[in-house]
Amino acid sequence: MLDKDLLSVQEVRTKVAKAHAAWQQFRTFSQAQVDAIVERMAAAARSHARRLAEMAVEETGYGNAPDKYIKNLLACDWLPRRMRGMKTVGVVHELVHEKIVEIAVPVGVVAAILPTTNPTSTAIYKVLISLKAGNGVVVSPHPRAHRCTCATTAILAQAAVEAGAPEGIVQCIDNATLEGTGALMKHELTGVILATGGAGIVKAAYSSGKPAFGVGPGNVPVLVDTSADLDDAIRKIVAGKSFDYGTVCSSEQTLVAESSLRGRILDLLRRHRAHLCTEEQAQALSKLLVLPNWSINPECVGQAPAKLARMAGFEVPDGTTILCAEIGGVGKQHPLSMEKLSPVLALGFVKDFPTALDICHALLKFGGLGHTAVIYARDDARIREYGLRVPAMRVLVNTPAPQGSTGITTNVFPAMTLGCGAIAGNITSDNIGPQHLINIKRLAYVVREPEQAFEMPLGIDDAPAAGAPAALDRPAVVAAVERYLAARGIGAAPKALAEPSCGCSAGAGSCKTVETEPAAVNKAMVANIAAEVVDRFLAKRGTARPGPVSPPNTGSDAPGGYG
């Protein structure tokens, strides 16, 4: 290791130990004490939100200060308001009827790995949810954003101590390196890793041997349906794509629509000051953005549209919001179909809705599995079909993607770390919050004897022989009786109902019931027994027995039969 790496690793060891020592005291705090500390940190962040946004742009060169300010507000204004009243300390839930008591257990020290694209907002977000969950936290900044990240963390740490938190509960690595970050993730006192960044750092987090929350890349498709309000849709798509110059991982990447809408969509894009690239300009932009190893040129990330155009060799009017380029497909033959981390929007026009679904599915497979997808439509059937079809864990409807995915314009939990699920190799598909940074201990009181939990006899000698017919159950007999009565013309009864689904003995209508059909294995047997039972009942009543009536047809093609 280089001397810089040795220095970073030693700093990590020292600061993890400090955070862990502080957490030993912090873990005894009440919910009220924890909440007061979180509120004080959030207030401090709000008072510095503008300055921190400006620092982030100055240091990283990514995005723009007005939108980074909004990101900061997401983390220090909207997030803490959503967390108010959330129980994360001690007894958090008591299930009286089930006789279960749920108790929150903090994970300890959170290793918070930060990106360069959203450094200050992500720092605020991760520190607040870590302490809300009763944990300590050690922040590892991206080397390109360490000054603004450490400044943010210092503000939060001071506010926490002023509110009564133990000294050292919030730490930041001043000399962050890849080697140091690796040591943080593998440290024996690290409880969980909360990683946001490129694919390499997320893979390292999951390979560390520690519990980890990492996220996958985004390649967000936006389907504009023929039922959409086009004026509203294009306005919001431009707003989302231009937000912080495309640095949010859930930013729109490709607009997909039927060819019949092409003329109107292009006109609306122009109206919202989008530049429509010529084929030559699109090729130049593609060569600039996408490197030979299929990564995005870091010099292009989060740059203004006019600057990107000049870098690619052409000019666009002042005030241009985004750059748009039509593509003919998805994959390596069409580089602009990948995630671009810049204010560049690909456009794909197709023949019909099924093809649009296929393209959106392909876009997610090309680099955004599990992340986010968007649809603009007023036809709810198509919205549902899209939601069921696309492999994305956040499917947003009629909203800009960055604002919808992070919980600003939707009711998903406000977050800067968006899980992508097992399909992307992530442990969760949720927007990460304090609830993910606690474990749940359960007090479970006895409610039954062992033999009451089973329908089968517990003695091994009483087990039915292999191949023996299944035992008859009440719903099957009731159903057969009702069909037999109907066949005799005595009167059709309502559809058979099973015992209350809760298993109680309440009278009819007291509990929810479920409709059932008899098991196929007992069709003929149940029908015969039902006939015998009914005949005996009618005989006792003195009802004359009409001519022979065959048992109901048990074939699968019989109307209302057992099939």
Coordinates of N, CA, C and O in Angstrom, one line a residue, residues 443-560:
L443 N -40.8 -10.7 20.9 CA -41.3 -11.4 22.1 C -42.5 -12.2 21.6 O -43.5 -11.5 21.1
A444 N -42.5 -13.5 21.7 CA -43.7 -14.3 21.2 C -44.2 -15.1 22.4 O -43.5 -16.0 22.9
Y445 N -45.4 -14.8 22.8 CA -46.1 -15.5 23.9 C -46.8 -16.8 23.4 O -47.3 -16.8 22.3
V446 N -46.8 -17.8 24.3 CA -47.5 -19.0 23.9 C -49.0 -18.8 23.6 O -49.6 -18.1 24.4
V447 N -49.5 -19.4 22.6 CA -50.9 -19.2 22.3 C -51.6 -20.5 22.0 O -52.9 -20.6 21.9
R448 N -50.9 -21.6 21.9 CA -51.5 -22.9 21.6 C -50.6 -24.1 22.0 O -49.4 -23.8 22.2
E449 N -51.1 -25.2 22.2 CA -50.3 -26.4 22.4 C -49.9 -27.0 21.1 O -50.5 -26.7 20.1
P450 N -48.8 -27.7 21.0 CA -48.3 -28.2 19.7 C -49.3 -28.9 18.9 O -49.4 -28.7 17.7
E451 N -50.1 -29.8 19.5 CA -51.1 -30.6 18.7 C -52.2 -29.7 18.1 O -52.8 -30.1 17.2
Q452 N -52.4 -28.5 18.7 CA -53.4 -27.6 18.1 C -52.9 -26.9 16.8 O -53.8 -26.3 16.1
A453 N -51.7 -27.0 16.5 CA -51.2 -26.3 15.3 C -51.4 -27.1 14.1 O -51.2 -26.6 12.9
F454 N -51.7 -28.4 14.2 CA -51.7 -29.3 13.1 C -53.1 -30.0 12.9 O -53.8 -30.2 13.9
E455 N -53.4 -30.2 11.7 CA -54.6 -31.0 11.4 C -54.3 -32.5 11.3 O -55.1 -33.4 11.6
M456 N -53.1 -32.8 11.0 CA -52.6 -34.2 10.9 C -52.3 -34.7 12.3 O -51.9 -34.0 13.2
P457 N -52.5 -36.0 12.6 CA -52.1 -36.6 13.8 C -50.5 -36.5 14.0 O -49.8 -36.6 13.0
L458 N -50.1 -36.2 15.2 CA -48.7 -36.0 15.4 C -47.9 -37.3 15.6 O -46.7 -37.3 15.4
G459 N -48.6 -38.3 16.0 CA -47.9 -39.6 16.2 C -47.5 -40.2 14.8 O -48.3 -40.3 13.9
I460 N -46.2 -40.6 14.7 CA -45.8 -41.1 13.4 C -46.5 -42.4 13.1 O -46.7 -42.7 11.9
D461 N -46.9 -43.2 14.1 CA -47.7 -44.4 13.8 C -49.1 -44.2 13.3 O -49.7 -45.1 12.7
D462 N -49.6 -42.9 13.5 CA -50.9 -42.6 13.0 C -50.9 -41.9 11.7 O -51.9 -41.5 11.2
A463 N -49.7 -41.8 11.1 CA -49.6 -41.1 9.8 C -50.3 -42.0 8.7 O -50.2 -43.2 8.8
P464 N -51.0 -41.4 7.8 CA -51.7 -42.2 6.8 C -50.7 -42.8 5.8 O -49.6 -42.3 5.6
A465 N -51.1 -44.0 5.3 CA -50.2 -44.7 4.4 C -50.1 -44.0 3.1 O -51.0 -43.2 2.7
A466 N -49.0 -44.1 2.5 CA -48.7 -43.5 1.2 C -49.8 -43.9 0.2 O -50.1 -45.1 0.1
G467 N -50.4 -43.0 -0.5 CA -51.4 -43.3 -1.5 C -52.8 -43.3 -1.0 O -53.7 -43.5 -1.7
A468 N -52.9 -43.2 0.4 CA -54.3 -43.2 0.9 C -55.0 -42.0 0.5 O -54.5 -40.9 0.4
P469 N -56.4 -42.1 0.3 CA -57.2 -41.0 -0.1 C -57.2 -39.9 0.9 O -57.1 -40.2 2.1
A470 N -57.2 -38.7 0.5 CA -57.2 -37.6 1.4 C -58.5 -37.6 2.3 O -59.5 -38.0 1.8
A471 N -58.4 -37.1 3.5 CA -59.6 -37.1 4.4 C -60.6 -36.1 3.8 O -60.3 -35.1 3.2
L472 N -61.9 -36.4 4.0 CA -63.0 -35.6 3.5 C -63.0 -34.3 4.4 O -62.8 -34.4 5.6
D473 N -63.3 -33.2 3.8 CA -63.5 -32.0 4.7 C -64.9 -31.4 4.5 O -65.6 -31.7 3.6
R474 N -65.2 -30.6 5.5 CA -66.6 -30.1 5.5 C -67.0 -29.3 4.3 O -68.1 -29.4 3.8
P475 N -66.1 -28.4 3.8 CA -66.5 -27.6 2.7 C -66.8 -28.4 1.5 O -67.7 -28.1 0.7
A476 N -66.1 -29.6 1.3 CA -66.3 -30.4 0.2 C -67.7 -31.1 0.3 O -68.5 -31.2 -0.7
V477 N -68.0 -31.5 1.5 CA -69.3 -32.2 1.7 C -70.5 -31.2 1.5 O -71.5 -31.5 0.8
V478 N -70.3 -30.0 2.0 CA -71.3 -28.9 1.9 C -71.6 -28.6 0.4 O -72.7 -28.5 0.0
A479 N -70.5 -28.5 -0.3 CA -70.6 -28.1 -1.7 C -71.4 -29.2 -2.5 O -72.3 -29.0 -3.3
A480 N -71.0 -30.5 -2.2 CA -71.7 -31.6 -2.8 C -73.2 -31.7 -2.5 O -74.0 -32.0 -3.3
V481 N -73.5 -31.4 -1.2 CA -74.9 -31.5 -0.8 C -75.7 -30.4 -1.5 O -76.8 -30.7 -2.0
E482 N -75.2 -29.2 -1.6 CA -75.9 -28.2 -2.3 C -76.1 -28.5 -3.7 O -77.2 -28.2 -4.3
R483 N -75.2 -29.1 -4.4 CA -75.3 -29.4 -5.8 C -76.4 -30.6 -5.9 O -77.2 -30.6 -6.9
Y484 N -76.4 -31.5 -5.0 CA -77.3 -32.6 -5.1 C -78.8 -32.1 -4.8 O -79.7 -32.5 -5.5
L485 N -78.9 -31.1 -3.9 CA -80.2 -30.5 -3.7 C -80.7 -29.8 -4.9 O -81.9 -29.9 -5.3
A486 N -79.8 -29.1 -5.6 CA -80.2 -28.4 -6.8 C -80.6 -29.3 -7.9 O -81.6 -29.1 -8.6
A487 N -79.9 -30.5 -8.0 CA -80.2 -31.5 -9.0 C -81.6 -32.1 -8.8 O -82.3 -32.5 -9.7
R488 N -82.0 -32.2 -7.5 CA -83.3 -32.8 -7.2 C -84.5 -31.7 -7.2 O -85.6 -32.1 -7.0
G489 N -84.1 -30.5 -7.5 CA -85.1 -29.5 -7.7 C -85.7 -29.0 -6.3 O -86.7 -28.4 -6.3
I490 N -85.0 -29.3 -5.2 CA -85.5 -28.9 -3.9 C -85.1 -27.4 -3.6 O -85.7 -26.8 -2.8
G491 N -84.2 -26.9 -4.3 CA -83.9 -25.5 -4.1 C -82.4 -25.3 -4.1 O -81.7 -26.0 -3.4
A492 N -81.9 -24.3 -4.9 CA -80.5 -24.1 -4.9 C -80.0 -23.2 -3.7 O -80.7 -22.2 -3.4
A493 N -79.0 -23.7 -3.1 CA -78.5 -22.9 -1.9 C -77.4 -22.0 -2.4 O -76.9 -22.1 -3.5
P494 N -77.0 -21.0 -1.6 CA -75.9 -20.1 -2.0 C -74.6 -20.9 -2.2 O -74.5 -22.1 -1.7
K495 N -73.7 -20.3 -2.8 CA -72.4 -20.9 -3.1 C -71.7 -21.4 -1.8 O -71.8 -20.7 -0.7
A496 N -71.1 -22.5 -1.8 CA -70.5 -23.1 -0.5 C -69.4 -22.1 0.0 O -68.7 -21.5 -0.7
L497 N -69.5 -22.1 1.3 CA -68.5 -21.3 2.0 C -67.7 -22.1 3.0 O -68.3 -23.0 3.7
A498 N -66.4 -21.9 3.1 CA -65.6 -22.6 4.0 C -65.8 -22.1 5.4 O -66.5 -21.1 5.6
E499 N -65.2 -22.7 6.3 CA -65.1 -22.2 7.7 C -64.5 -20.8 7.6 O -63.7 -20.5 6.7
P500 N -64.8 -20.0 8.6 CA -64.1 -18.7 8.6 C -62.6 -18.8 8.4 O -62.0 -19.7 9.0
S501 N -62.0 -18.0 7.6 CA -60.6 -18.1 7.3 C -59.7 -17.9 8.4 O -58.5 -18.3 8.4
C502 N -60.2 -17.3 9.5 CA -59.4 -17.1 10.7 C -59.3 -18.3 11.5 O -58.5 -18.4 12.5
G503 N -60.2 -19.3 11.3 CA -60.2 -20.5 12.1 C -61.1 -20.4 13.3 O -61.1 -21.4 14.1
C504 N -61.8 -19.3 13.5 CA -62.6 -19.2 14.7 C -64.0 -19.9 14.5 O -64.3 -20.3 13.4
S505 N -64.8 -19.9 15.5 CA -66.1 -20.6 15.5 C -67.2 -19.6 15.4 O -68.3 -19.9 15.8
A506 N -66.9 -18.4 15.0 CA -68.0 -17.4 14.9 C -69.1 -17.7 14.0 O -68.9 -18.5 13.0
G507 N -70.2 -17.2 14.2 CA -71.4 -17.5 13.3 C -71.2 -16.9 11.9 O -70.3 -16.1 11.7
A508 N -72.1 -17.3 11.1 CA -72.0 -16.8 9.7 C -72.1 -15.3 9.7 O -72.8 -14.6 10.3
G509 N -71.2 -14.7 8.8 CA -71.1 -13.3 8.6 C -70.3 -12.6 9.6 O -70.0 -11.4 9.5
S510 N -69.8 -13.3 10.6 CA -68.9 -12.7 11.7 C -67.5 -12.5 11.2 O -66.9 -11.6 11.6
C511 N -67.0 -13.4 10.4 CA -65.6 -13.3 10.0 C -65.6 -13.5 8.4 O -66.5 -14.0 7.8
K512 N -64.5 -13.1 7.9 CA -64.3 -13.3 6.4 C -64.2 -14.7 6.1 O -63.6 -15.5 6.8
T513 N -64.9 -15.1 5.0 CA -64.8 -16.5 4.6 C -64.3 -16.6 3.2 O -64.3 -15.6 2.5
V514 N -63.9 -17.7 2.8 CA -63.4 -17.9 1.4 C -64.1 -19.0 0.7 O -64.5 -20.0 1.3
E515 N -64.4 -18.8 -0.6 CA -65.1 -19.8 -1.4 C -64.2 -20.9 -1.7 O -63.0 -20.7 -1.9
T516 N -64.7 -22.1 -1.7 CA -63.9 -23.3 -1.9 C -64.5 -24.2 -2.9 O -65.7 -24.1 -3.1
E517 N -63.8 -25.1 -3.4 CA -64.3 -26.2 -4.2 C -63.7 -27.5 -3.7 O -62.6 -27.5 -3.1
P518 N -64.4 -28.6 -3.7 CA -63.9 -29.8 -3.2 C -62.6 -30.3 -3.9 O -62.4 -30.0 -5.1
A519 N -61.8 -31.0 -3.2 CA -60.6 -31.6 -3.8 C -61.0 -32.6 -4.8 O -61.9 -33.4 -4.7
A520 N -60.2 -32.6 -5.9 CA -60.5 -33.5 -7.1 C -60.5 -34.9 -6.7 O -61.2 -35.8 -7.2
V521 N -59.6 -35.3 -5.7 CA -59.5 -36.7 -5.4 C -60.7 -37.3 -4.8 O -60.9 -38.5 -4.8
N522 N -61.6 -36.4 -4.2 CA -62.8 -36.9 -3.5 C -64.1 -36.7 -4.3 O -65.2 -36.8 -3.7
K523 N -64.1 -36.4 -5.6 CA -65.3 -36.0 -6.3 C -66.4 -37.1 -6.2 O -67.5 -36.8 -5.7
A524 N -66.1 -38.2 -6.6 CA -67.1 -39.3 -6.7 C -67.5 -39.7 -5.3 O -68.7 -39.8 -5.0
M525 N -66.6 -39.8 -4.4 CA -66.9 -40.2 -3.0 C -67.7 -39.2 -2.3 O -68.7 -39.6 -1.6
V526 N -67.4 -37.9 -2.4 CA -68.2 -36.9 -1.8 C -69.6 -36.9 -2.3 O -70.6 -36.7 -1.6
A527 N -69.7 -37.0 -3.7 CA -71.1 -37.0 -4.3 C -71.9 -38.1 -3.7 O -73.1 -37.9 -3.4
N528 N -71.4 -39.3 -3.6 CA -72.2 -40.4 -3.1 C -72.6 -40.2 -1.7 O -73.7 -40.5 -1.3
I529 N -71.6 -39.8 -0.8 CA -71.9 -39.6 0.6 C -73.0 -38.5 0.7 O -73.9 -38.6 1.5
A530 N -72.8 -37.4 -0.1 CA -73.8 -36.3 0.0 C -75.2 -36.8 -0.3 O -76.2 -36.5 0.3
A531 N -75.3 -37.7 -1.4 CA -76.6 -38.2 -1.7 C -77.2 -39.0 -0.6 O -78.4 -38.9 -0.3
E532 N -76.4 -39.9 0.0 CA -76.9 -40.7 1.1 C -77.4 -39.9 2.3 O -78.4 -40.1 2.9
V533 N -76.5 -38.8 2.6 CA -76.9 -38.0 3.8 C -78.2 -37.2 3.5 O -79.1 -37.2 4.4
V534 N -78.4 -36.7 2.3 CA -79.6 -36.0 2.0 C -80.8 -36.9 2.0 O -81.9 -36.5 2.5
D535 N -80.7 -38.1 1.4 CA -81.8 -39.0 1.4 C -82.3 -39.4 2.8 O -83.5 -39.4 3.1
R536 N -81.3 -39.6 3.6 CA -81.7 -40.0 5.0 C -82.4 -38.8 5.7 O -83.4 -39.0 6.4
F537 N -81.9 -37.6 5.4 CA -82.5 -36.4 6.0 C -83.9 -36.2 5.5 O -84.9 -36.0 6.3
L538 N -84.1 -36.4 4.2 CA -85.5 -36.2 3.7 C -86.4 -37.3 4.2 O -87.6 -37.1 4.4
A539 N -85.9 -38.5 4.3 CA -86.7 -39.6 4.8 C -87.2 -39.4 6.2 O -88.4 -39.6 6.5
K540 N -86.4 -38.8 7.1 CA -86.8 -38.5 8.4 C -87.9 -37.4 8.4 O -88.7 -37.4 9.3
R541 N -87.8 -36.5 7.5 CA -88.8 -35.4 7.4 C -90.1 -36.0 6.8 O -91.1 -35.3 6.8
G542 N -90.1 -37.2 6.2 CA -91.2 -37.7 5.5 C -91.5 -37.2 4.2 O -92.5 -37.3 3.6
T543 N -90.4 -36.6 3.6 CA -90.6 -36.1 2.2 C -90.5 -37.2 1.2 O -89.7 -38.1 1.3
A544 N -91.5 -37.2 0.3 CA -91.5 -38.3 -0.7 C -90.3 -38.2 -1.5 O -89.9 -37.1 -2.0
R545 N -89.7 -39.4 -1.8 CA -88.5 -39.4 -2.6 C -88.9 -39.6 -4.0 O -89.5 -40.6 -4.4
P546 N -88.6 -38.6 -4.9 CA -89.0 -38.8 -6.3 C -88.1 -39.9 -7.0 O -87.3 -40.5 -6.3
G547 N -88.3 -40.0 -8.2 CA -87.6 -41.0 -9.0 C -86.1 -40.9 -8.8 O -85.6 -39.9 -8.3
P548 N -85.4 -41.9 -9.2 CA -84.0 -41.9 -9.1 C -83.3 -40.7 -9.7 O -83.7 -40.3 -10.8
V549 N -82.4 -40.1 -9.0 CA -81.7 -39.0 -9.5 C -80.2 -39.3 -9.5 O -79.7 -39.7 -8.5
S550 N -79.6 -39.2 -10.6 CA -78.2 -39.5 -10.7 C -77.4 -38.5 -9.9 O -77.8 -37.3 -9.9
P551 N -76.3 -38.9 -9.3 CA -75.4 -37.9 -8.7 C -74.9 -36.9 -9.7 O -74.9 -37.2 -10.9
P552 N -74.7 -35.7 -9.2 CA -74.2 -34.6 -10.2 C -73.0 -35.1 -11.0 O -72.2 -35.8 -10.4
N553 N -73.0 -34.7 -12.2 CA -71.8 -35.0 -13.1 C -70.5 -34.4 -12.5 O -70.5 -33.2 -12.2
T554 N -69.6 -35.2 -12.2 CA -68.3 -34.7 -11.6 C -67.3 -34.4 -12.6 O -66.1 -34.2 -12.3
G555 N -67.6 -34.5 -13.9 CA -66.6 -34.2 -15.0 C -66.3 -32.7 -15.0 O -67.1 -31.9 -14.6
S556 N -65.1 -32.4 -15.5 CA -64.6 -31.0 -15.5 C -65.4 -30.2 -16.5 O -65.4 -29.0 -16.4
D557 N -66.2 -30.9 -17.4 CA -67.0 -30.1 -18.4 C -68.4 -29.8 -18.0 O -69.2 -29.3 -18.7
A558 N -68.7 -30.3 -16.8 CA -70.1 -30.1 -16.3 C -70.3 -28.6 -15.8 O -69.5 -28.2 -14.9
P559 N -71.3 -27.9 -16.3 CA -71.5 -26.6 -15.8 C -71.8 -26.6 -14.3 O -72.6 -27.3 -13.8
G560 N -71.0 -25.8 -13.6 CA -71.2 -25.7 -12.1 C -70.6 -26.9 -11.4 O -70.9 -27.1 -10.2

